Structures are given as structure tokens and as C-alpha cells.
XYZ file of N, CA and C in Angstrom:
702
model
N -81.633 4.354 8.831
C -82.359 5.366 8.026
C -82.136 5.177 6.573
N -83.050 5.549 5.581
C -82.899 5.170 4.183
C -81.734 5.712 3.564
N -81.098 6.733 4.124
C -80.144 7.356 3.458
C -78.639 6.977 3.912
N -78.544 5.865 4.758
C -77.264 5.422 5.242
C -76.693 4.153 4.702
N -77.219 3.712 3.543
C -76.798 2.580 2.908
C -75.481 2.788 2.222
N -74.736 1.700 2.259
C -73.497 1.806 1.704
C -73.440 1.463 0.339
N -73.945 0.631 -0.319
C -74.056 0.408 -1.645
C -75.720 -0.075 -1.849
N -76.466 0.725 -2.431
C -77.797 0.328 -2.619
C -78.177 -0.716 -3.393
N -79.342 -1.591 -3.080
C -79.718 -2.575 -3.538
C -78.687 -3.652 -4.064
N -78.396 -3.890 -5.370
C -77.556 -4.877 -5.798
C -76.191 -4.421 -6.077
N -75.785 -3.106 -5.966
C -74.499 -2.706 -6.295
C -73.398 -3.279 -5.305
N -73.812 -3.655 -4.038
C -72.935 -4.342 -3.198
C -72.301 -5.702 -3.806
N -73.440 -6.437 -4.310
C -72.967 -7.701 -5.041
C -72.103 -7.626 -6.164
N -72.382 -6.384 -6.940
C -71.499 -6.101 -8.030
C -69.986 -5.777 -7.576
N -70.052 -4.931 -6.588
C -68.565 -4.628 -6.074
C -67.916 -5.756 -5.334
N -68.676 -6.899 -4.727
C -68.132 -8.063 -4.238
C -67.401 -8.863 -5.212
N -68.240 -8.938 -6.187
C -67.723 -9.928 -7.462
C -66.367 -9.162 -7.866
N -66.328 -8.017 -8.082
C -65.213 -7.384 -8.798
C -63.881 -7.385 -7.694
N -64.192 -7.128 -6.537
C -63.036 -7.287 -5.471
C -62.426 -8.686 -5.573
N -63.275 -9.743 -5.607
C -62.717 -11.066 -5.543
C -61.933 -11.299 -6.955
N -62.511 -10.877 -8.162
C -61.988 -10.966 -9.276
C -60.492 -10.439 -9.313
N -60.489 -9.086 -8.863
C -59.282 -8.459 -8.949
C -58.244 -8.944 -8.026
N -58.450 -9.298 -6.821
C -57.481 -9.929 -5.915
C -56.978 -11.180 -6.606
N -57.868 -12.014 -7.184
C -57.409 -13.371 -7.934
C -56.706 -12.998 -9.154
N -56.828 -11.764 -9.786
C -55.940 -11.458 -10.849
C -54.464 -10.941 -10.425
N -54.390 -10.368 -9.337
C -53.349 -9.799 -8.831
C -52.357 -10.911 -8.292
N -52.883 -11.982 -7.670
C -52.152 -13.045 -7.016
C -51.130 -13.719 -8.044
N -51.534 -14.152 -9.131
C -50.576 -14.684 -10.089
C -49.572 -13.659 -10.531
N -49.729 -12.452 -10.535
C -48.685 -11.392 -10.817
C -47.697 -11.017 -9.720
N -47.855 -11.839 -8.732
C -47.007 -11.662 -7.559
C -47.474 -10.642 -6.434
N -48.580 -10.011 -6.517
C -49.186 -9.396 -5.576
C -50.187 -9.984 -4.733
N -49.836 -10.556 -3.482
C -50.580 -11.339 -2.582
C -51.569 -10.624 -2.000
N -52.578 -11.186 -1.331
C -53.459 -10.379 -0.481
C -52.632 -9.855 0.828
N -51.789 -10.672 1.232
C -50.794 -10.081 2.312
C -49.931 -8.912 1.932
N -49.730 -8.703 0.809
C -48.997 -7.629 0.147
C -50.005 -6.337 0.208
N -51.310 -6.575 -0.075
C -52.220 -5.488 -0.132
C -52.428 -5.046 1.183
N -52.612 -6.077 2.257
C -52.792 -5.668 3.489
C -51.704 -4.928 3.982
N -50.534 -5.462 3.914
C -49.468 -4.700 4.316
C -49.266 -3.160 3.881
N -49.554 -2.962 2.460
C -49.561 -1.579 2.119
C -50.621 -0.858 2.615
N -51.845 -1.350 2.878
C -52.912 -0.580 3.522
C -52.506 -0.240 4.972
N -51.951 -1.140 5.669
C -51.601 -0.845 7.145
C -50.509 0.167 7.312
N -49.521 0.208 6.261
C -48.457 1.221 6.336
C -48.833 2.666 6.528
N -49.884 2.997 5.876
C -50.295 4.325 5.867
C -51.233 4.917 6.892
N -51.544 3.906 7.951
C -52.481 4.248 9.123
C -53.720 4.914 8.609
N -54.490 4.214 7.638
C -55.669 4.732 7.174
C -56.772 4.861 8.373
N -57.522 5.947 8.570
C -58.443 5.961 9.592
C -59.924 5.966 9.254
N -60.673 5.251 9.792
C -62.182 5.140 9.493
C -62.653 6.335 10.171
N -63.697 6.783 9.658
C -64.478 7.957 10.029
C -64.776 7.638 11.686
N -64.437 8.703 12.500
C -64.740 8.580 13.983
C -64.027 7.722 14.663
N -62.752 6.900 14.119
C -62.159 6.029 14.606
C -60.613 6.470 14.735
N -59.860 5.967 15.697
C -58.553 6.067 15.766
C -57.777 4.860 15.026
N -56.411 4.867 15.259
C -55.522 3.897 14.405
C -55.822 2.595 14.915
N -55.932 2.045 16.044
C -55.981 0.716 16.412
C -57.293 0.068 15.752
N -58.411 0.633 16.128
C -59.729 0.016 15.460
C -59.716 0.029 13.893
N -59.058 1.021 13.279
C -59.172 1.279 11.861
C -58.176 0.077 11.375
N -56.922 -0.064 12.051
C -56.089 -1.267 11.531
C -56.705 -2.592 11.772
N -57.519 -2.693 12.854
C -58.282 -3.902 12.895
C -59.248 -4.327 11.784
N -59.917 -3.133 11.413
C -60.844 -3.201 10.244
C -60.056 -3.507 8.895
N -58.928 -3.079 8.771
C -58.189 -3.347 7.473
C -57.764 -4.761 7.628
N -57.246 -5.311 8.720
C -56.997 -6.687 8.751
C -58.094 -7.514 8.524
N -59.181 -7.238 8.928
C -60.428 -8.007 8.649
C -60.929 -7.986 7.244
N -61.013 -6.801 6.629
C -61.766 -6.737 5.249
C -60.684 -7.260 4.300
N -59.532 -7.289 4.570
C -58.346 -7.801 3.742
C -57.765 -9.168 4.231
N -58.600 -9.870 5.050
C -58.167 -11.095 5.593
C -58.370 -12.196 4.480
N -57.677 -13.184 4.576
C -57.709 -14.265 3.630
C -59.224 -14.936 3.688
N -59.691 -15.051 4.704
C -61.098 -15.695 5.179
C -62.223 -14.851 4.253
N -61.927 -13.594 3.973
C -62.899 -12.723 3.378
C -62.862 -13.061 1.859
N -61.814 -13.749 1.448
C -61.727 -13.987 -0.016
C -61.703 -15.308 -0.398
N -62.247 -16.349 0.528
C -62.024 -17.678 0.357
C -63.417 -18.277 -0.205
N -64.183 -17.353 -0.520
C -65.438 -17.762 -1.253
C -64.949 -18.196 -2.752
N -65.964 -18.744 -3.582
C -65.546 -19.176 -4.910
C -65.825 -18.004 -5.939
N -66.497 -16.930 -5.544
C -66.892 -16.071 -6.596
C -66.863 -14.510 -6.008
N -66.978 -14.165 -4.724
C -67.140 -13.027 -4.315
C -66.603 -12.686 -2.994
N -66.268 -11.390 -2.660
C -65.786 -10.890 -1.424
C -66.944 -11.197 -0.397
N -66.532 -11.679 0.784
C -67.583 -12.113 1.763
C -68.055 -11.001 2.667
N -67.686 -9.923 2.577
C -68.147 -8.767 3.485
C -69.494 -8.108 3.009
N -70.095 -7.521 4.044
C -71.467 -6.960 3.858
C -71.168 -5.489 3.144
N -72.200 -4.728 2.975
C -72.064 -3.388 2.202
C -71.212 -2.540 3.079
N -71.335 -2.611 4.496
C -70.494 -1.737 5.306
C -68.905 -1.798 5.260
N -68.490 -3.184 4.846
C -67.133 -3.501 4.814
C -66.749 -3.221 3.038
N -67.674 -3.526 2.350
C -67.379 -3.296 0.808
C -67.150 -2.010 0.438
N -67.882 -1.067 0.888
C -67.812 0.239 0.277
C -66.419 0.795 0.676
N -65.872 0.884 1.938
C -64.613 1.354 2.271
C -63.545 0.596 1.639
N -63.725 -0.689 1.420
C -62.579 -1.511 0.696
C -62.511 -0.981 -0.648
N -63.548 -0.751 -1.382
C -63.294 -0.191 -2.857
C -62.377 1.093 -2.837
N -62.533 1.832 -1.934
C -61.738 3.119 -1.855
C -60.373 2.877 -1.356
N -60.232 1.947 -0.308
C -59.019 1.843 0.216
C -58.015 1.027 -0.780
N -58.722 -0.068 -1.562
C -57.963 -0.818 -2.557
C -57.619 0.088 -3.678
N -58.370 0.931 -3.995
C -58.023 1.769 -5.222
C -56.916 2.681 -4.862
N -56.847 3.143 -3.465
C -55.593 3.973 -3.155
C -54.291 3.100 -3.236
N -54.591 1.721 -2.649
C -53.379 0.832 -2.574
C -52.875 0.727 -4.060
N -53.678 0.328 -4.887
C -53.388 -0.001 -6.157
C -52.724 1.196 -6.940
N -53.186 2.457 -6.681
C -52.499 3.623 -7.320
C -51.195 3.876 -6.699
N -51.036 3.670 -5.360
C -49.902 4.073 -4.736
C -48.653 3.028 -4.932
N -49.020 1.813 -4.828
C -48.174 0.706 -4.472
C -47.971 -0.307 -5.664
N -48.894 -0.493 -6.648
C -48.857 -1.399 -7.745
C -48.470 -0.916 -9.017
N -47.513 -1.380 -9.567
C -46.943 -0.900 -10.751
C -47.938 -1.068 -12.016
N -48.409 -0.323 -12.622
C -49.343 -0.527 -13.830
C -48.433 -1.366 -14.985
N -49.145 -2.402 -15.288
C -48.592 -3.253 -16.433
C -49.674 -3.600 -17.464
N -49.233 -3.917 -18.550
C -50.337 -4.431 -19.753
C -51.203 -5.589 -19.151
N -50.675 -6.553 -18.285
C -51.384 -7.528 -17.825
C -52.407 -7.023 -17.016
N -52.359 -5.919 -16.299
C -53.138 -5.307 -15.397
C -54.265 -4.189 -15.760
N -53.700 -3.881 -17.193
C -54.577 -2.625 -17.647
C -56.076 -2.982 -17.734
N -56.551 -3.966 -18.019
C -58.131 -4.075 -18.183
C -58.809 -4.129 -16.882
N -58.236 -4.906 -15.825
C -58.589 -5.094 -14.504
C -58.565 -3.795 -13.930
N -57.450 -2.969 -13.942
C -57.546 -1.482 -13.333
C -58.535 -0.517 -13.986
N -58.723 -0.677 -15.173
C -59.649 0.056 -15.986
C -61.044 -0.276 -15.468
N -61.373 -1.564 -15.155
C -62.798 -1.858 -14.668
C -62.946 -1.393 -13.197
N -62.002 -1.586 -12.488
C -62.014 -1.271 -11.175
C -61.986 0.264 -10.887
N -61.328 1.106 -11.883
C -61.493 2.548 -11.870
C -62.960 2.845 -12.144
N -63.690 2.073 -13.101
C -64.896 2.585 -13.355
C -65.980 2.107 -12.130
N -65.605 0.946 -11.440
C -66.432 0.623 -10.041
C -66.229 1.752 -9.276
N -64.954 2.247 -8.917
C -64.722 3.141 -8.010
C -65.532 4.542 -8.254
N -65.474 4.879 -9.476
C -66.347 6.017 -10.063
C -67.825 5.812 -9.719
N -68.258 4.597 -9.927
C -69.783 4.351 -9.611
C -69.933 4.594 -8.192
N -69.069 3.972 -7.160
C -69.170 4.018 -5.801
C -69.162 5.641 -5.323
N -68.305 6.341 -6.008
C -68.251 7.730 -5.491
C -69.617 8.497 -5.896
N -70.178 8.139 -7.131
C -71.469 8.879 -7.387
C -72.472 8.229 -6.312
N -72.485 7.070 -6.160
C -73.507 6.549 -5.275
C -73.452 7.251 -3.787
N -71.962 7.349 -3.326
C -71.995 8.250 -2.032
C -72.450 9.741 -2.425
N -72.265 10.271 -3.412
C -72.662 11.653 -3.701
C -74.194 11.774 -3.844
N -74.901 10.860 -4.369
C -76.366 10.805 -4.301
C -76.886 10.548 -2.995
N -76.330 9.597 -2.264
C -76.787 9.160 -0.945
C -76.929 10.474 -0.044
N -75.870 11.511 -0.174
C -75.895 12.643 0.532
C -76.416 13.889 -0.150
N -77.248 13.443 -1.233
C -77.723 14.666 -2.108
C -78.588 15.677 -1.170
N -78.383 16.938 -1.196
C -79.234 17.867 -0.532
C -80.523 18.262 -1.079
N -81.367 17.236 -0.878
C -82.736 17.376 -1.462
C -83.310 16.064 -2.145
N -84.534 16.204 -2.544
C -84.920 14.875 -3.226
C -84.487 14.766 -4.638
N -84.347 13.375 -4.956
C -83.866 13.091 -6.353
C -85.294 13.129 -7.089
N -85.317 13.879 -8.009
C -86.684 14.010 -8.806
C -86.549 14.220 -10.289
N -85.222 14.435 -10.795
C -85.174 14.580 -12.184
C -84.210 13.715 -12.806
N -84.325 13.282 -13.905
C -83.326 12.464 -14.651
C -82.007 12.919 -14.707
N -81.794 14.359 -14.656
C -80.404 14.958 -14.783
C -79.707 14.568 -13.552
N -80.387 14.315 -12.430
C -79.658 13.924 -11.216
C -79.061 12.493 -11.032
N -79.719 11.663 -11.864
C -79.205 10.429 -11.880
C -78.492 10.001 -13.212
N -78.415 10.869 -14.094
C -77.964 10.522 -15.587
C -76.464 10.221 -15.374
N -75.752 10.811 -14.581
C -74.299 10.547 -14.463
C -74.177 9.029 -13.755
N -74.954 8.568 -12.975
C -75.096 7.155 -12.432
C -75.230 6.259 -13.480
N -76.214 6.510 -14.342
C -76.669 5.666 -15.456
C -75.317 5.477 -16.399
N -74.776 6.559 -16.705
C -73.535 6.396 -17.660
C -72.398 5.768 -17.081
N -72.200 5.915 -15.741
C -71.057 5.381 -15.087
C -71.286 3.754 -14.901
N -72.574 3.425 -14.815
C -72.784 2.110 -14.690
C -72.824 1.300 -15.829
N -73.155 2.001 -17.098
C -72.886 1.414 -18.293
C -71.482 1.219 -18.832
N -70.722 2.153 -18.284
C -69.274 2.166 -18.649
C -68.728 1.092 -17.835
N -69.026 0.892 -16.515
C -68.467 -0.161 -15.654
C -68.755 -1.648 -16.338
N -70.019 -1.786 -16.727
C -70.425 -2.933 -17.258
C -69.665 -3.375 -18.605
N -69.179 -2.521 -19.262
C -68.413 -2.631 -20.397
C -67.156 -3.021 -20.128
N -66.532 -2.157 -19.160
C -65.082 -2.378 -18.735
C -65.017 -3.738 -17.900
N -66.082 -4.181 -17.128
C -66.020 -5.425 -16.583
C -65.953 -6.584 -17.385
N -66.761 -6.591 -18.484
C -66.867 -7.634 -19.499
C -65.583 -7.668 -20.150
N -65.104 -6.568 -20.443
C -63.689 -6.575 -21.176
C -62.576 -7.313 -20.215
N -62.597 -6.956 -19.060
C -61.700 -7.532 -17.966
C -61.730 -9.004 -17.844
N -62.925 -9.422 -17.542
C -63.258 -10.689 -16.973
C -64.326 -11.606 -17.593
N -64.799 -10.933 -18.816
C -65.757 -11.658 -19.706
C -67.102 -11.682 -19.033
N -68.026 -11.744 -20.048
C -69.553 -11.569 -19.732
C -69.975 -12.676 -18.979
N -69.346 -13.840 -19.049
C -69.643 -14.913 -18.422
C -69.623 -14.883 -16.930
N -68.733 -13.875 -16.453
C -68.451 -13.686 -15.057
C -69.737 -12.536 -14.397
N -70.651 -11.966 -15.241
C -71.506 -11.201 -14.928
C -72.604 -11.955 -14.113
N -73.065 -11.404 -13.144
C -74.000 -12.140 -12.374
C -75.561 -11.302 -12.466
N -76.613 -11.731 -12.117
C -77.859 -11.066 -12.236
C -77.823 -9.543 -11.668
N -76.972 -9.427 -10.597
C -77.047 -8.162 -9.955
C -76.321 -7.108 -10.818
N -75.593 -7.540 -11.787
C -75.054 -6.555 -12.792
C -76.188 -5.999 -13.496
N -77.150 -6.681 -13.972
C -78.379 -6.066 -14.430
C -79.175 -5.345 -13.436
N -79.460 -5.905 -12.354
C -80.401 -5.414 -11.396
C -80.123 -3.994 -10.957
N -78.702 -3.667 -10.892
C -78.265 -2.319 -10.453
C -78.655 -1.345 -11.370
N -78.988 -1.582 -12.755
C -79.500 -0.553 -13.644
C -80.743 0.032 -13.178
N -81.523 -0.629 -12.431
C -82.818 -0.194 -11.913
C -82.542 0.742 -10.835
N -81.440 1.005 -10.183
C -81.295 1.919 -9.127
C -81.624 3.288 -9.358
N -81.209 4.011 -10.528
C -81.708 5.201 -10.818
C -83.246 5.374 -10.870
N -83.854 4.522 -11.552
C -85.457 4.527 -11.508
C -86.006 4.448 -10.139
N -85.511 3.623 -9.456
C -85.977 3.400 -8.012
C -85.784 4.732 -7.231
N -84.542 5.289 -7.508
C -84.232 6.677 -6.713
C -85.355 7.557 -7.149
N -85.628 7.775 -8.417
C -86.529 9.006 -8.852
C -87.978 8.564 -8.381
N -88.371 7.249 -8.182
C -89.611 7.089 -7.520
C -89.763 7.292 -6.143
N -88.660 7.072 -5.449
C -88.690 7.236 -4.009
C -88.232 8.675 -3.419
N -87.212 9.240 -4.375
C -86.905 10.703 -4.117
C -85.458 10.521 -3.412
N -84.939 9.286 -3.076
C -83.887 9.066 -2.617
C -83.288 7.578 -3.105
N -82.023 7.325 -2.733
C -81.316 6.064 -3.121
C -82.185 4.926 -2.429
N -82.606 3.887 -3.115
C -83.005 2.726 -2.424
C -82.225 2.184 -1.382
N -82.647 1.640 -0.308
C -81.974 1.178 0.758
C -82.180 -0.251 0.825
N -80.979 -1.075 1.132
C -81.160 -2.609 1.092
C -80.884 -3.127 2.399
N -80.320 -2.330 3.478
C -79.649 -2.923 4.680
C -80.776 -3.554 5.555
N -82.025 -3.060 5.424
C -83.113 -3.653 6.171
C -83.395 -4.948 5.728
N -83.429 -5.286 4.418
C -83.837 -6.476 3.663
C -82.682 -7.490 4.092
N -81.262 -7.121 3.911
C -80.223 -7.836 4.303
C -80.345 -8.501 5.721
N -80.744 -7.524 6.652
C -80.901 -7.866 8.221
C -82.003 -8.947 8.225
N -82.978 -8.872 7.478
C -84.107 -9.823 7.589
C -83.651 -11.148 6.913
N -82.836 -11.172 5.949
C -82.196 -12.306 5.402
C -81.381 -13.004 6.406
N -80.583 -12.160 7.261
C -79.766 -12.847 8.228
C -80.782 -13.535 9.374
N -81.738 -12.788 9.697
C -82.837 -13.337 10.544
C -83.298 -14.830 10.095
N -83.476 -14.676 8.700
C -83.953 -16.031 8.085
C -82.981 -17.177 8.234
N -81.788 -16.702 7.908
C -80.622 -17.823 8.034
C -80.191 -18.117 9.467
N -80.432 -17.274 10.337
C -79.931 -17.498 11.744
C -80.663 -18.698 12.498
N -80.011 -19.331 13.330
C -80.710 -20.235 14.158
C -81.101 -21.612 13.459
N -80.832 -21.718 12.197
C -81.094 -22.952 11.432
C -82.469 -23.142 11.140
N -83.239 -21.966 11.214
C -84.695 -22.151 10.960
C -84.986 -22.741 9.675
N -84.263 -22.415 8.391
C -84.531 -23.118 7.154
C -84.185 -24.639 7.269
N -82.930 -24.913 7.877
C -82.660 -26.356 8.019
C -83.608 -27.162 8.908
N -84.104 -26.475 9.919
C -85.168 -27.069 10.848
C -86.320 -27.367 10.135
N -86.873 -26.526 9.225
C -88.034 -26.646 8.437
C -87.917 -27.247 7.039
N -86.698 -27.742 6.753
C -86.472 -28.191 5.502
C -87.485 -29.436 4.997
N -87.975 -30.116 6.044
C -88.624 -31.309 5.671
C -90.196 -30.893 5.404
N -90.430 -29.609 5.753
C -91.780 -29.087 5.497
C -91.871 -27.988 4.482
N -90.923 -27.875 3.746
C -91.032 -26.861 2.458
C -92.138 -27.036 1.654
N -92.833 -28.233 1.468
C -94.027 -28.318 0.691
C -95.073 -28.057 1.439
N -95.094 -27.886 2.737
C -96.317 -27.447 3.604
C -96.132 -25.978 3.783
N -96.565 -25.328 2.773
C -96.276 -23.973 2.433
C -96.864 -23.035 3.617
N -97.951 -23.425 4.095
C -98.852 -22.468 5.099
C -98.068 -22.697 6.425
N -97.460 -24.008 6.880
C -96.826 -24.225 7.999
C -95.401 -23.621 7.883
N -94.668 -23.740 6.954
C -93.457 -23.117 6.796
C -93.525 -21.514 6.768
N -94.432 -20.864 6.090
C -94.510 -19.471 6.199
C -94.829 -19.067 7.591
N -95.649 -19.848 8.261
C -96.069 -19.400 9.638
C -94.700 -19.275 10.513
N -93.998 -20.339 10.436
C -92.749 -20.506 11.233
C -91.670 -19.490 11.023
N -91.738 -19.195 9.641
C -90.575 -18.074 9.281
C -91.252 -16.574 9.580
N -92.334 -16.339 9.386
C -93.045 -15.075 9.715
C -92.916 -14.788 11.294
N -93.356 -15.867 12.061
C -93.345 -15.764 13.471
C -91.944 -15.323 13.869
N -90.914 -16.084 13.367
C -89.518 -15.772 13.924
C -88.976 -14.505 13.578
N -89.415 -14.057 12.212
C -88.797 -12.689 11.904
C -89.352 -11.550 12.591
N -90.865 -11.828 13.073
C -91.545 -10.783 13.629
C -90.966 -10.651 15.137
N -90.649 -11.803 15.669
C -90.014 -11.672 17.116
C -88.614 -11.024 17.075
N -87.774 -11.372 15.976
C -86.627 -10.644 16.042
C -86.788 -9.187 15.664
N -87.657 -8.782 14.727
C -87.800 -7.431 14.439
C -88.144 -6.661 15.627
N -89.052 -7.301 16.448
C -89.654 -6.605 17.729
C -88.516 -6.409 18.765
N -87.672 -7.486 18.913
C -86.502 -7.357 19.807
C -85.639 -6.446 19.370
N -85.276 -6.249 18.077
C -84.321 -5.236 17.636
C -84.874 -3.741 17.659
N -86.214 -3.856 17.507
C -86.866 -2.253 17.634
C -86.785 -1.985 19.240
N -86.769 -2.802 20.080
C -86.893 -2.520 21.435
C -85.475 -2.046 21.849
N -84.531 -2.791 21.404
C -82.996 -2.519 21.645
C -82.510 -1.431 21.070
N -82.858 -1.012 19.784
C -82.117 0.016 19.114
C -82.995 0.998 18.563
N -84.406 0.803 18.614
C -85.143 1.901 18.011
C -86.320 2.275 19.000
N -87.487 1.891 18.610
C -88.746 2.527 19.391
C -88.826 1.708 20.613
N -88.295 2.333 21.821
C -88.377 1.619 23.106
C -89.737 1.092 23.561
N -90.795 1.678 22.957
C -92.234 1.394 23.432
C -92.742 0.195 22.817
N -92.026 -0.352 21.688
C -92.439 -1.564 21.043
C -92.591 -2.849 21.984
């Protein structure tokens, strides 16, 4: 459904970049990813509707080394990114000593945490989003976070998604709810799966043929998913 997104549109990318930057800031200060994972596991944090074992499995996954071995961002999708922002903020507040070396990074992450809280609030807003007053706080928080992020990590580490996320409030007012990105992300996975791009690489200049192959594959996968998870009559 359109109101179940974790971080709408481009904010997931913004959060992923910050999570990676923060973890790589903590490492040289003696706080490893293993430390963070251990702190998180100590408190037996529970995912909604889950008991201890699957919740701890989730923690081990989203705070695993492989999720941060990218060059620039956390590798998890929106479903993993949103809870990690909340979990890591708790861990930092409870287990990491604030120091001058961490002040700018903590301030930026606090602003990101506030953005994600507001997105969660708007996602569950009881009614249509129709007035500027309803999204004004999100606009302000995103501007504050952009300032704090640049102060902590430098403007050169901003990515296009840092700009694109400023369009979320406008999109929300036009639609009446927060824009949803998970459907588009799933289609992106369809495109990348099965090596379709690699298989058609030699035909990239043959636009009609390439588009035919891509659209055919995506339609087949969409139909298969709709039969399995949605409209059984498809």
C-alpha cells in the first residue's frame, strides 16, 4: 500500500549515506561495528510482531560488516534502514560517550533521526495531507539536517538524493499522502535480476529491441508477483 513505505522517495538514500559516514567516523575513535552490534544485542530489542530470536537475527544482519562494505552507503533497503536509524540512535545515546570529536556527527544524526520520526508521523497521518502546515515541520527538519550533514561531513559528500528529498513535501500535498518508492525499487530489482542488462548489453544502441526485452520481463515478473501476493485473478 502507498502508506507503508519506510523512507519515501529518496530519503532512504540520504539515511544510507549518513549511516555509512557515521559508522566510519566511529571506527577510528575506537567504536567498531562489532561494538555497536554488541550494544544493540544486549538490550534484546524487539521488532514489531517478532520475538527475541528473529529480532536478534535482524540486528546481526543490519549491523553486519557486509552491510557497510560499500564505498559510500549502507547496503540495506528502506525496510532495514528505517529501524536501524532508531536503533543506532538509541545505542549512541546509551553506550557512546559524547566527545568533541563526535559532536558534529552526532548533531547531524540527531537531525536525521528527527526527519525519520516526522516521516513516520506523516505516513500514519489520520487523513489527507492537504495543507502546507502539515508538511512545514518536515521541510524545516530536512533543511536543518542538510546544514548539519554538511557541517559534519562536508558538502562534497552530499549526493543528488540530498536535493531530491526536498520535493517530498510537495509530492505529499499533490497526492494527499507521502509518496511511495517501494514499488519502483522492486521494479529496479526486476531489471537487475537474471542478468537482463548484462545479457542485452550489446544491444543497448538498438533501443526498440532493448526496451521490448526489458518491458516483457518486467511485465512477466509483475504478473507473477500479483498472482502470488495480490490479485489472484491476474
